[in-house]
Amino acid sequence: MENKLIVANHKMNMTASEINEFLKELGKINNKNVVICPTSIYIPYFLKKKFQVGIQNTFIHEKGAYTGEVSPMQAKSLGVNYTILGHSERRMYLEESDTFINKKVLEALNYDLKPIICIGETLEERNMLKTDKILKRQVINALRDVAKIEEVIIAYEPIWAIGTGVVPTNKEIKATISYIKTIINGLYPNNKVKVLYGGSVTEKNIKELNKIKEVDGYLVGGASLKPQAFLNIIEVVDSQ
């Protein structure tokens, strides 16, 4: 079985001095299956320490008058290899549509950035039994016209579980991940797309979560901001 991918999403956290302290505590991680996605202005700190690095977002064009945006071309030129796209927080706060996210995916692939495409349902959608419908729509739209499917990663993050401490049961996660893989296989038979789980992944629940063989890795939020907790998650995933 291939090694599981562990992605840290730092979101908009930490000051420059806190990043320096974080790096001291974290030490060296030589595991190529660990990707750190810091706030974009801190990316050079991690690249200097030889970490596998991702960016939390990239734009739909390679350059131009788009104040505040970062293009895949710019990210790749730094040495970044991954980009998180379609995160629920961007869908929610910045009203990013499926179509816009698809454009980002295609542009990222043009520059050999591996897109980590986030999908997931809200609590209301879950309660209305719309989870399958929402996920199918998000997957199909995100992968529209994608040629380099082997470069794509999907991250299933139930929105109601992000930062809440509430995690679906292993049975629920297994069923949902299997469903997502069925959708992808319908579009791209015999693909090797990794499907990660995210949503309140912690050092306390990682042993239980890691029993789910259908899960190909984890997108870790808050726990990735704590060096020892993150190291413990890596150790559990590597040892099981």
JSON list of C-alpha atoms in Angstrom, two decimals:
[
{"chain": "A", "resi": 1, "resn": "MET", "atom": "CA", "xyz": [0.00, 0.00, 0.00]},
{"chain": "A", "resi": 2, "resn": "GLU", "atom": "CA", "xyz": [1.28, 3.48, -0.86]},
{"chain": "A", "resi": 3, "resn": "ASN", "atom": "CA", "xyz": [2.27, 5.74, 2.01]},
{"chain": "A", "resi": 4, "resn": "LYS", "atom": "CA", "xyz": [-0.46, 8.08, 3.19]},
{"chain": "A", "resi": 5, "resn": "LEU", "atom": "CA", "xyz": [-0.13, 11.80, 2.49]},
{"chain": "A", "resi": 6, "resn": "ILE", "atom": "CA", "xyz": [-0.28, 14.18, 5.46]},
{"chain": "A", "resi": 7, "resn": "VAL", "atom": "CA", "xyz": [-1.03, 17.82, 4.62]},
{"chain": "A", "resi": 8, "resn": "ALA", "atom": "CA", "xyz": [-0.83, 20.62, 7.19]},
{"chain": "A", "resi": 9, "resn": "ASN", "atom": "CA", "xyz": [-3.09, 23.61, 6.53]},
{"chain": "A", "resi": 10, "resn": "HIS", "atom": "CA", "xyz": [-1.91, 26.47, 8.76]},
{"chain": "A", "resi": 11, "resn": "LYS", "atom": "CA", "xyz": [-4.57, 28.83, 7.40]},
{"chain": "A", "resi": 12, "resn": "MET", "atom": "CA", "xyz": [-4.06, 32.47, 8.54]},
{"chain": "A", "resi": 13, "resn": "ASN", "atom": "CA", "xyz": [-2.10, 31.80, 11.71]},
{"chain": "A", "resi": 14, "resn": "MET", "atom": "CA", "xyz": [1.19, 32.71, 13.43]},
{"chain": "A", "resi": 15, "resn": "THR", "atom": "CA", "xyz": [3.52, 35.69, 13.30]},
{"chain": "A", "resi": 16, "resn": "ALA", "atom": "CA", "xyz": [7.04, 35.61, 11.86]},
{"chain": "A", "resi": 17, "resn": "SER", "atom": "CA", "xyz": [8.58, 35.04, 15.30]},
{"chain": "A", "resi": 18, "resn": "GLU", "atom": "CA", "xyz": [6.06, 32.28, 16.03]},
{"chain": "A", "resi": 19, "resn": "ILE", "atom": "CA", "xyz": [6.96, 30.60, 12.74]},
{"chain": "A", "resi": 20, "resn": "ASN", "atom": "CA", "xyz": [10.64, 30.62, 13.71]},
{"chain": "A", "resi": 21, "resn": "GLU", "atom": "CA", "xyz": [9.79, 29.04, 17.06]},
{"chain": "A", "resi": 22, "resn": "PHE", "atom": "CA", "xyz": [7.50, 26.53, 15.36]},
{"chain": "A", "resi": 23, "resn": "LEU", "atom": "CA", "xyz": [10.29, 25.44, 13.03]},
{"chain": "A", "resi": 24, "resn": "LYS", "atom": "CA", "xyz": [12.69, 24.99, 15.94]},
{"chain": "A", "resi": 25, "resn": "GLU", "atom": "CA", "xyz": [10.21, 22.76, 17.76]},
{"chain": "A", "resi": 26, "resn": "LEU", "atom": "CA", "xyz": [9.20, 20.86, 14.66]},
{"chain": "A", "resi": 27, "resn": "GLY", "atom": "CA", "xyz": [12.76, 20.04, 13.69]},
{"chain": "A", "resi": 28, "resn": "LYS", "atom": "CA", "xyz": [13.49, 18.22, 10.46]},
{"chain": "A", "resi": 29, "resn": "ILE", "atom": "CA", "xyz": [10.93, 16.07, 8.68]},
{"chain": "A", "resi": 30, "resn": "ASN", "atom": "CA", "xyz": [12.48, 14.07, 5.88]},
{"chain": "A", "resi": 31, "resn": "ASN", "atom": "CA", "xyz": [9.21, 12.32, 5.07]},
{"chain": "A", "resi": 32, "resn": "LYS", "atom": "CA", "xyz": [8.26, 13.21, 1.49]},
{"chain": "A", "resi": 33, "resn": "ASN", "atom": "CA", "xyz": [4.65, 12.31, 2.29]},
{"chain": "A", "resi": 34, "resn": "VAL", "atom": "CA", "xyz": [4.32, 15.32, 4.60]},
{"chain": "A", "resi": 35, "resn": "VAL", "atom": "CA", "xyz": [3.34, 18.66, 3.05]},
{"chain": "A", "resi": 36, "resn": "ILE", "atom": "CA", "xyz": [3.23, 21.95, 4.97]},
{"chain": "A", "resi": 37, "resn": "CYS", "atom": "CA", "xyz": [0.88, 24.67, 3.69]},
{"chain": "A", "resi": 38, "resn": "PRO", "atom": "CA", "xyz": [1.70, 27.81, 5.68]},
{"chain": "A", "resi": 39, "resn": "THR", "atom": "CA", "xyz": [0.30, 31.29, 5.17]},
{"chain": "A", "resi": 40, "resn": "SER", "atom": "CA", "xyz": [1.80, 32.25, 1.81]},
{"chain": "A", "resi": 41, "resn": "ILE", "atom": "CA", "xyz": [4.16, 34.94, 3.14]},
{"chain": "A", "resi": 42, "resn": "TYR", "atom": "CA", "xyz": [5.87, 32.27, 5.28]},
{"chain": "A", "resi": 43, "resn": "ILE", "atom": "CA", "xyz": [6.47, 29.77, 2.46]},
{"chain": "A", "resi": 44, "resn": "PRO", "atom": "CA", "xyz": [10.20, 30.69, 2.10]},
{"chain": "A", "resi": 45, "resn": "TYR", "atom": "CA", "xyz": [10.79, 29.84, 5.79]},
{"chain": "A", "resi": 46, "resn": "PHE", "atom": "CA", "xyz": [9.74, 26.25, 5.14]},
{"chain": "A", "resi": 47, "resn": "LEU", "atom": "CA", "xyz": [11.42, 25.92, 1.76]},
{"chain": "A", "resi": 48, "resn": "LYS", "atom": "CA", "xyz": [14.70, 26.99, 3.36]},
{"chain": "A", "resi": 49, "resn": "LYS", "atom": "CA", "xyz": [14.35, 24.08, 5.80]},
{"chain": "A", "resi": 50, "resn": "LYS", "atom": "CA", "xyz": [13.78, 21.64, 2.89]},
{"chain": "A", "resi": 51, "resn": "PHE", "atom": "CA", "xyz": [10.13, 20.89, 3.69]},
{"chain": "A", "resi": 52, "resn": "GLN", "atom": "CA", "xyz": [7.65, 19.74, 1.06]},
{"chain": "A", "resi": 53, "resn": "VAL", "atom": "CA", "xyz": [5.55, 22.89, 0.72]},
{"chain": "A", "resi": 54, "resn": "GLY", "atom": "CA", "xyz": [2.10, 23.73, -0.57]},
{"chain": "A", "resi": 55, "resn": "ILE", "atom": "CA", "xyz": [0.30, 27.05, -0.94]},
{"chain": "A", "resi": 56, "resn": "GLN", "atom": "CA", "xyz": [-3.21, 27.59, 0.40]},
{"chain": "A", "resi": 57, "resn": "ASN", "atom": "CA", "xyz": [-4.59, 29.05, -2.81]},
{"chain": "A", "resi": 58, "resn": "THR", "atom": "CA", "xyz": [-3.62, 29.99, -6.36]},
{"chain": "A", "resi": 59, "resn": "PHE", "atom": "CA", "xyz": [-5.31, 32.08, -9.04]},
{"chain": "A", "resi": 60, "resn": "ILE", "atom": "CA", "xyz": [-6.73, 31.34, -12.51]},
{"chain": "A", "resi": 61, "resn": "HIS", "atom": "CA", "xyz": [-4.14, 33.34, -14.46]},
{"chain": "A", "resi": 62, "resn": "GLU", "atom": "CA", "xyz": [-0.33, 33.18, -14.64]},
{"chain": "A", "resi": 63, "resn": "LYS", "atom": "CA", "xyz": [0.24, 36.95, -14.20]},
{"chain": "A", "resi": 64, "resn": "GLY", "atom": "CA", "xyz": [-1.45, 40.32, -14.48]},
{"chain": "A", "resi": 65, "resn": "ALA", "atom": "CA", "xyz": [-3.25, 43.06, -12.59]},
{"chain": "A", "resi": 66, "resn": "TYR", "atom": "CA", "xyz": [-4.77, 40.86, -9.88]},
{"chain": "A", "resi": 67, "resn": "THR", "atom": "CA", "xyz": [-3.81, 42.54, -6.62]},
{"chain": "A", "resi": 68, "resn": "GLY", "atom": "CA", "xyz": [-3.37, 40.15, -3.73]},
{"chain": "A", "resi": 69, "resn": "GLU", "atom": "CA", "xyz": [-3.40, 36.97, -5.80]},
{"chain": "A", "resi": 70, "resn": "VAL", "atom": "CA", "xyz": [-0.61, 34.43, -6.38]},
{"chain": "A", "resi": 71, "resn": "SER", "atom": "CA", "xyz": [-0.36, 32.50, -9.64]},
{"chain": "A", "resi": 72, "resn": "PRO", "atom": "CA", "xyz": [0.60, 28.84, -10.01]},
{"chain": "A", "resi": 73, "resn": "MET", "atom": "CA", "xyz": [3.56, 29.99, -12.10]},
{"chain": "A", "resi": 74, "resn": "GLN", "atom": "CA", "xyz": [4.81, 32.16, -9.22]},
{"chain": "A", "resi": 75, "resn": "ALA", "atom": "CA", "xyz": [4.29, 29.41, -6.64]},
{"chain": "A", "resi": 76, "resn": "LYS", "atom": "CA", "xyz": [6.08, 26.83, -8.79]},
{"chain": "A", "resi": 77, "resn": "SER", "atom": "CA", "xyz": [8.99, 29.22, -9.39]},
{"chain": "A", "resi": 78, "resn": "LEU", "atom": "CA", "xyz": [9.60, 29.26, -5.63]},
{"chain": "A", "resi": 79, "resn": "GLY", "atom": "CA", "xyz": [9.70, 25.48, -5.37]},
{"chain": "A", "resi": 80, "resn": "VAL", "atom": "CA", "xyz": [6.12, 24.90, -4.20]},
{"chain": "A", "resi": 81, "resn": "ASN", "atom": "CA", "xyz": [4.59, 21.62, -5.41]},
{"chain": "A", "resi": 82, "resn": "TYR", "atom": "CA", "xyz": [1.02, 21.64, -4.04]},
{"chain": "A", "resi": 83, "resn": "THR", "atom": "CA", "xyz": [-1.91, 24.05, -3.88]},
{"chain": "A", "resi": 84, "resn": "ILE", "atom": "CA", "xyz": [-5.07, 23.77, -1.79]},
{"chain": "A", "resi": 85, "resn": "LEU", "atom": "CA", "xyz": [-8.10, 24.69, -3.90]},
{"chain": "A", "resi": 86, "resn": "GLY", "atom": "CA", "xyz": [-11.81, 24.90, -3.17]},
{"chain": "A", "resi": 87, "resn": "HIS", "atom": "CA", "xyz": [-11.50, 24.96, 0.61]},
{"chain": "A", "resi": 88, "resn": "SER", "atom": "CA", "xyz": [-14.89, 25.44, 2.23]},
{"chain": "A", "resi": 89, "resn": "GLU", "atom": "CA", "xyz": [-13.73, 28.68, 3.86]},
{"chain": "A", "resi": 90, "resn": "ARG", "atom": "CA", "xyz": [-13.02, 30.17, 0.44]},
{"chain": "A", "resi": 91, "resn": "ARG", "atom": "CA", "xyz": [-16.27, 28.81, -0.96]},
{"chain": "A", "resi": 92, "resn": "MET", "atom": "CA", "xyz": [-18.08, 30.39, 1.98]},
{"chain": "A", "resi": 93, "resn": "TYR", "atom": "CA", "xyz": [-16.32, 33.71, 2.64]},
{"chain": "A", "resi": 94, "resn": "LEU", "atom": "CA", "xyz": [-15.18, 34.52, -0.91]},
{"chain": "A", "resi": 95, "resn": "GLU", "atom": "CA", "xyz": [-18.10, 32.88, -2.69]},
{"chain": "A", "resi": 96, "resn": "GLU", "atom": "CA", "xyz": [-15.90, 30.75, -4.95]},
{"chain": "A", "resi": 97, "resn": "SER", "atom": "CA", "xyz": [-18.03, 28.73, -7.33]},
{"chain": "A", "resi": 98, "resn": "ASP", "atom": "CA", "xyz": [-17.45, 25.24, -8.71]},
{"chain": "A", "resi": 99, "resn": "THR", "atom": "CA", "xyz": [-16.65, 26.78, -12.10]},
{"chain": "A", "resi": 100, "resn": "PHE", "atom": "CA", "xyz": [-14.07, 29.17, -10.64]},
{"chain": "A", "resi": 101, "resn": "ILE", "atom": "CA", "xyz": [-12.44, 26.36, -8.67]},
{"chain": "A", "resi": 102, "resn": "ASN", "atom": "CA", "xyz": [-12.24, 24.24, -11.83]},
{"chain": "A", "resi": 103, "resn": "LYS", "atom": "CA", "xyz": [-10.41, 27.08, -13.60]},
{"chain": "A", "resi": 104, "resn": "LYS", "atom": "CA", "xyz": [-7.93, 27.18, -10.72]},
{"chain": "A", "resi": 105, "resn": "VAL", "atom": "CA", "xyz": [-7.42, 23.42, -10.94]},
{"chain": "A", "resi": 106, "resn": "LEU", "atom": "CA", "xyz": [-6.69, 23.56, -14.67]},
{"chain": "A", "resi": 107, "resn": "GLU", "atom": "CA", "xyz": [-4.27, 26.48, -14.30]},
{"chain": "A", "resi": 108, "resn": "ALA", "atom": "CA", "xyz": [-2.44, 24.78, -11.42]},
{"chain": "A", "resi": 109, "resn": "LEU", "atom": "CA", "xyz": [-2.00, 21.63, -13.51]},
{"chain": "A", "resi": 110, "resn": "ASN", "atom": "CA", "xyz": [-0.60, 23.73, -16.35]},
{"chain": "A", "resi": 111, "resn": "TYR", "atom": "CA", "xyz": [2.35, 24.52, -14.07]},
{"chain": "A", "resi": 112, "resn": "ASP", "atom": "CA", "xyz": [2.71, 21.05, -12.56]},
{"chain": "A", "resi": 113, "resn": "LEU", "atom": "CA", "xyz": [1.27, 22.07, -9.21]},
{"chain": "A", "resi": 114, "resn": "LYS", "atom": "CA", "xyz": [-0.63, 19.22, -7.56]},
{"chain": "A", "resi": 115, "resn": "PRO", "atom": "CA", "xyz": [-4.10, 20.55, -6.64]},
{"chain": "A", "resi": 116, "resn": "ILE", "atom": "CA", "xyz": [-5.54, 19.38, -3.33]},
{"chain": "A", "resi": 117, "resn": "ILE", "atom": "CA", "xyz": [-9.23, 19.90, -4.10]},
{"chain": "A", "resi": 118, "resn": "CYS", "atom": "CA", "xyz": [-11.43, 20.25, -1.03]},
{"chain": "A", "resi": 119, "resn": "ILE", "atom": "CA", "xyz": [-15.02, 19.05, -1.07]},
{"chain": "A", "resi": 120, "resn": "GLY", "atom": "CA", "xyz": [-17.59, 18.66, 1.67]},
{"chain": "A", "resi": 121, "resn": "GLU", "atom": "CA", "xyz": [-21.14, 19.22, 2.83]},
{"chain": "A", "resi": 122, "resn": "THR", "atom": "CA", "xyz": [-22.61, 21.58, 5.43]},
{"chain": "A", "resi": 123, "resn": "LEU", "atom": "CA", "xyz": [-24.51, 20.34, 8.49]},
{"chain": "A", "resi": 124, "resn": "GLU", "atom": "CA", "xyz": [-27.78, 21.48, 6.91]},
{"chain": "A", "resi": 125, "resn": "GLU", "atom": "CA", "xyz": [-27.02, 19.54, 3.72]},
{"chain": "A", "resi": 126, "resn": "ARG", "atom": "CA", "xyz": [-26.08, 16.49, 5.77]},
{"chain": "A", "resi": 127, "resn": "ASN", "atom": "CA", "xyz": [-29.32, 16.68, 7.76]},
{"chain": "A", "resi": 128, "resn": "MET", "atom": "CA", "xyz": [-31.29, 16.97, 4.52]},
{"chain": "A", "resi": 129, "resn": "LEU", "atom": "CA", "xyz": [-29.54, 13.81, 3.23]},
{"chain": "A", "resi": 130, "resn": "LYS", "atom": "CA", "xyz": [-27.91, 15.75, 0.39]},
{"chain": "A", "resi": 131, "resn": "THR", "atom": "CA", "xyz": [-24.31, 14.71, 1.10]},
{"chain": "A", "resi": 132, "resn": "ASP", "atom": "CA", "xyz": [-23.97, 12.38, -1.92]},
{"chain": "A", "resi": 133, "resn": "LYS", "atom": "CA", "xyz": [-25.55, 14.92, -4.27]},
{"chain": "A", "resi": 134, "resn": "ILE", "atom": "CA", "xyz": [-23.29, 17.75, -3.08]},
{"chain": "A", "resi": 135, "resn": "LEU", "atom": "CA", "xyz": [-20.10, 15.69, -3.26]},
{"chain": "A", "resi": 136, "resn": "LYS", "atom": "CA", "xyz": [-20.91, 14.33, -6.70]},
{"chain": "A", "resi": 137, "resn": "ARG", "atom": "CA", "xyz": [-21.51, 17.85, -8.02]},
{"chain": "A", "resi": 138, "resn": "GLN", "atom": "CA", "xyz": [-18.31, 19.19, -6.48]},
{"chain": "A", "resi": 139, "resn": "VAL", "atom": "CA", "xyz": [-16.14, 16.32, -7.78]},
{"chain": "A", "resi": 140, "resn": "ILE", "atom": "CA", "xyz": [-17.54, 16.34, -11.33]},
{"chain": "A", "resi": 141, "resn": "ASN", "atom": "CA", "xyz": [-17.27, 20.12, -11.65]},
{"chain": "A", "resi": 142, "resn": "ALA", "atom": "CA", "xyz": [-13.79, 20.30, -10.15]},
{"chain": "A", "resi": 143, "resn": "LEU", "atom": "CA", "xyz": [-12.43, 17.64, -12.50]},
{"chain": "A", "resi": 144, "resn": "ARG", "atom": "CA", "xyz": [-14.05, 18.96, -15.68]},
{"chain": "A", "resi": 145, "resn": "ASP", "atom": "CA", "xyz": [-11.54, 18.91, -18.60]},
{"chain": "A", "resi": 146, "resn": "VAL", "atom": "CA", "xyz": [-8.73, 17.67, -16.36]},
{"chain": "A", "resi": 147, "resn": "ALA", "atom": "CA", "xyz": [-6.14, 15.70, -18.35]},
{"chain": "A", "resi": 148, "resn": "LYS", "atom": "CA", "xyz": [-3.49, 15.04, -15.71]},
{"chain": "A", "resi": 149, "resn": "ILE", "atom": "CA", "xyz": [-5.76, 13.16, -13.32]},
{"chain": "A", "resi": 150, "resn": "GLU", "atom": "CA", "xyz": [-2.76, 11.38, -11.74]},
{"chain": "A", "resi": 151, "resn": "GLU", "atom": "CA", "xyz": [-1.63, 14.76, -10.33]},
{"chain": "A", "resi": 152, "resn": "VAL", "atom": "CA", "xyz": [-4.93, 15.48, -8.57]},
{"chain": "A", "resi": 153, "resn": "ILE", "atom": "CA", "xyz": [-5.67, 14.93, -4.87]},
{"chain": "A", "resi": 154, "resn": "ILE", "atom": "CA", "xyz": [-9.15, 15.16, -3.32]},
{"chain": "A", "resi": 155, "resn": "ALA", "atom": "CA", "xyz": [-9.67, 16.12, 0.32]},
{"chain": "A", "resi": 156, "resn": "TYR", "atom": "CA", "xyz": [-13.03, 15.28, 1.85]},
{"chain": "A", "resi": 157, "resn": "GLU", "atom": "CA", "xyz": [-13.75, 17.73, 4.66]},
{"chain": "A", "resi": 158, "resn": "PRO", "atom": "CA", "xyz": [-17.28, 17.66, 6.04]},
{"chain": "A", "resi": 159, "resn": "ILE", "atom": "CA", "xyz": [-17.78, 21.36, 6.80]},
{"chain": "A", "resi": 160, "resn": "TRP", "atom": "CA", "xyz": [-19.63, 20.57, 10.01]},
{"chain": "A", "resi": 161, "resn": "ALA", "atom": "CA", "xyz": [-16.52, 18.76, 11.32]},
{"chain": "A", "resi": 162, "resn": "ILE", "atom": "CA", "xyz": [-13.91, 21.47, 10.59]},
{"chain": "A", "resi": 163, "resn": "GLY", "atom": "CA", "xyz": [-12.63, 22.91, 13.87]},
{"chain": "A", "resi": 164, "resn": "THR", "atom": "CA", "xyz": [-15.62, 21.62, 15.82]},
{"chain": "A", "resi": 165, "resn": "GLY", "atom": "CA", "xyz": [-14.12, 18.51, 17.37]},
{"chain": "A", "resi": 166, "resn": "VAL", "atom": "CA", "xyz": [-17.01, 16.54, 15.91]},
{"chain": "A", "resi": 167, "resn": "VAL", "atom": "CA", "xyz": [-15.82, 13.73, 13.63]},
{"chain": "A", "resi": 168, "resn": "PRO", "atom": "CA", "xyz": [-17.91, 11.30, 11.54]},
{"chain": "A", "resi": 169, "resn": "THR", "atom": "CA", "xyz": [-17.73, 7.66, 12.55]},
{"chain": "A", "resi": 170, "resn": "ASN", "atom": "CA", "xyz": [-15.20, 5.43, 10.79]},
{"chain": "A", "resi": 171, "resn": "LYS", "atom": "CA", "xyz": [-18.10, 3.69, 9.07]},
{"chain": "A", "resi": 172, "resn": "GLU", "atom": "CA", "xyz": [-19.41, 7.02, 7.73]},
{"chain": "A", "resi": 173, "resn": "ILE", "atom": "CA", "xyz": [-15.97, 8.14, 6.55]},
{"chain": "A", "resi": 174, "resn": "LYS", "atom": "CA", "xyz": [-15.31, 4.79, 4.86]},
{"chain": "A", "resi": 175, "resn": "ALA", "atom": "CA", "xyz": [-18.64, 4.93, 3.03]},
{"chain": "A", "resi": 176, "resn": "THR", "atom": "CA", "xyz": [-18.15, 8.53, 1.91]},
{"chain": "A", "resi": 177, "resn": "ILE", "atom": "CA", "xyz": [-14.56, 8.07, 0.74]},
{"chain": "A", "resi": 178, "resn": "SER", "atom": "CA", "xyz": [-15.60, 4.93, -1.17]},
{"chain": "A", "resi": 179, "resn": "TYR", "atom": "CA", "xyz": [-18.43, 6.90, -2.78]},
{"chain": "A", "resi": 180, "resn": "ILE", "atom": "CA", "xyz": [-16.05, 9.68, -3.85]},
{"chain": "A", "resi": 181, "resn": "LYS", "atom": "CA", "xyz": [-13.67, 7.13, -5.37]},
{"chain": "A", "resi": 182, "resn": "THR", "atom": "CA", "xyz": [-16.59, 5.56, -7.25]},
{"chain": "A", "resi": 183, "resn": "ILE", "atom": "CA", "xyz": [-17.44, 8.96, -8.77]},
{"chain": "A", "resi": 184, "resn": "ILE", "atom": "CA", "xyz": [-13.83, 9.55, -9.81]},
{"chain": "A", "resi": 185, "resn": "ASN", "atom": "CA", "xyz": [-13.56, 6.05, -11.28]},
{"chain": "A", "resi": 186, "resn": "GLY", "atom": "CA", "xyz": [-16.65, 6.74, -13.33]},
{"chain": "A", "resi": 187, "resn": "LEU", "atom": "CA", "xyz": [-14.86, 9.73, -14.87]},
{"chain": "A", "resi": 188, "resn": "TYR", "atom": "CA", "xyz": [-11.35, 8.28, -15.00]},
{"chain": "A", "resi": 189, "resn": "PRO", "atom": "CA", "xyz": [-11.28, 4.45, -14.83]},
{"chain": "A", "resi": 190, "resn": "ASN", "atom": "CA", "xyz": [-8.31, 2.84, -13.08]},
{"chain": "A", "resi": 191, "resn": "ASN", "atom": "CA", "xyz": [-7.06, 6.14, -11.69]},
{"chain": "A", "resi": 192, "resn": "LYS", "atom": "CA", "xyz": [-4.79, 6.46, -8.65]},
{"chain": "A", "resi": 193, "resn": "VAL", "atom": "CA", "xyz": [-6.26, 9.63, -7.17]},
{"chain": "A", "resi": 194, "resn": "LYS", "atom": "CA", "xyz": [-5.60, 9.96, -3.45]},
{"chain": "A", "resi": 195, "resn": "VAL", "atom": "CA", "xyz": [-8.63, 10.87, -1.33]},
{"chain": "A", "resi": 196, "resn": "LEU", "atom": "CA", "xyz": [-7.73, 12.44, 2.01]},
{"chain": "A", "resi": 197, "resn": "TYR", "atom": "CA", "xyz": [-9.88, 13.01, 5.07]},
{"chain": "A", "resi": 198, "resn": "GLY", "atom": "CA", "xyz": [-9.93, 16.34, 6.90]},
{"chain": "A", "resi": 199, "resn": "GLY", "atom": "CA", "xyz": [-12.04, 17.80, 9.68]},
{"chain": "A", "resi": 200, "resn": "SER", "atom": "CA", "xyz": [-10.88, 17.89, 13.32]},
{"chain": "A", "resi": 201, "resn": "VAL", "atom": "CA", "xyz": [-8.02, 15.42, 12.79]},
{"chain": "A", "resi": 202, "resn": "THR", "atom": "CA", "xyz": [-6.03, 15.35, 16.05]},
{"chain": "A", "resi": 203, "resn": "GLU", "atom": "CA", "xyz": [-3.35, 13.31, 17.77]},
{"chain": "A", "resi": 204, "resn": "LYS", "atom": "CA", "xyz": [-6.13, 11.86, 19.95]},
{"chain": "A", "resi": 205, "resn": "ASN", "atom": "CA", "xyz": [-8.24, 10.45, 17.12]},
{"chain": "A", "resi": 206, "resn": "ILE", "atom": "CA", "xyz": [-5.61, 9.69, 14.48]},
{"chain": "A", "resi": 207, "resn": "LYS", "atom": "CA", "xyz": [-5.14, 6.06, 15.57]},
{"chain": "A", "resi": 208, "resn": "GLU", "atom": "CA", "xyz": [-8.83, 5.38, 15.13]},
{"chain": "A", "resi": 209, "resn": "LEU", "atom": "CA", "xyz": [-9.06, 7.31, 11.86]},
{"chain": "A", "resi": 210, "resn": "ASN", "atom": "CA", "xyz": [-6.01, 5.53, 10.48]},
{"chain": "A", "resi": 211, "resn": "LYS", "atom": "CA", "xyz": [-7.82, 2.20, 10.67]},
{"chain": "A", "resi": 212, "resn": "ILE", "atom": "CA", "xyz": [-9.83, 3.21, 7.61]},
{"chain": "A", "resi": 213, "resn": "LYS", "atom": "CA", "xyz": [-7.91, 1.66, 4.72]},
{"chain": "A", "resi": 214, "resn": "GLU", "atom": "CA", "xyz": [-9.90, 3.63, 2.13]},
{"chain": "A", "resi": 215, "resn": "VAL", "atom": "CA", "xyz": [-8.42, 6.91, 3.41]},
{"chain": "A", "resi": 216, "resn": "ASP", "atom": "CA", "xyz": [-5.21, 7.84, 1.54]},
{"chain": "A", "resi": 217, "resn": "GLY", "atom": "CA", "xyz": [-4.08, 10.53, 3.96]},
{"chain": "A", "resi": 218, "resn": "TYR", "atom": "CA", "xyz": [-5.17, 13.52, 6.02]},
{"chain": "A", "resi": 219, "resn": "LEU", "atom": "CA", "xyz": [-5.62, 17.28, 5.74]},
{"chain": "A", "resi": 220, "resn": "VAL", "atom": "CA", "xyz": [-4.79, 18.55, 9.22]},
{"chain": "A", "resi": 221, "resn": "GLY", "atom": "CA", "xyz": [-5.84, 22.00, 10.43]},
{"chain": "A", "resi": 222, "resn": "GLY", "atom": "CA", "xyz": [-5.52, 23.16, 14.03]},
{"chain": "A", "resi": 223, "resn": "ALA", "atom": "CA", "xyz": [-3.42, 20.21, 15.20]},
{"chain": "A", "resi": 224, "resn": "SER", "atom": "CA", "xyz": [-0.77, 21.06, 12.60]},
{"chain": "A", "resi": 225, "resn": "LEU", "atom": "CA", "xyz": [-0.07, 24.34, 14.43]},
{"chain": "A", "resi": 226, "resn": "LYS", "atom": "CA", "xyz": [1.22, 22.40, 17.44]},
{"chain": "A", "resi": 227, "resn": "PRO", "atom": "CA", "xyz": [4.62, 20.86, 16.59]},
{"chain": "A", "resi": 228, "resn": "GLN", "atom": "CA", "xyz": [4.48, 17.91, 18.97]},
{"chain": "A", "resi": 229, "resn": "ALA", "atom": "CA", "xyz": [0.87, 17.10, 18.15]},
{"chain": "A", "resi": 230, "resn": "PHE", "atom": "CA", "xyz": [1.66, 17.16, 14.43]},
{"chain": "A", "resi": 231, "resn": "LEU", "atom": "CA", "xyz": [4.75, 15.01, 14.90]},
{"chain": "A", "resi": 232, "resn": "ASN", "atom": "CA", "xyz": [2.64, 12.52, 16.86]},
{"chain": "A", "resi": 233, "resn": "ILE", "atom": "CA", "xyz": [0.12, 12.35, 14.00]},
{"chain": "A", "resi": 234, "resn": "ILE", "atom": "CA", "xyz": [2.93, 11.68, 11.52]},
{"chain": "A", "resi": 235, "resn": "GLU", "atom": "CA", "xyz": [4.36, 8.96, 13.74]},
{"chain": "A", "resi": 236, "resn": "VAL", "atom": "CA", "xyz": [1.01, 7.17, 14.08]},
{"chain": "A", "resi": 237, "resn": "VAL", "atom": "CA", "xyz": [0.34, 7.27, 10.33]},
{"chain": "A", "resi": 238, "resn": "ASP", "atom": "CA", "xyz": [3.82, 6.02, 9.52]},
{"chain": "A", "resi": 239, "resn": "SER", "atom": "CA", "xyz": [3.80, 3.22, 12.08]},
{"chain": "A", "resi": 240, "resn": "GLN", "atom": "CA", "xyz": [0.36, 1.68, 11.52]}
]
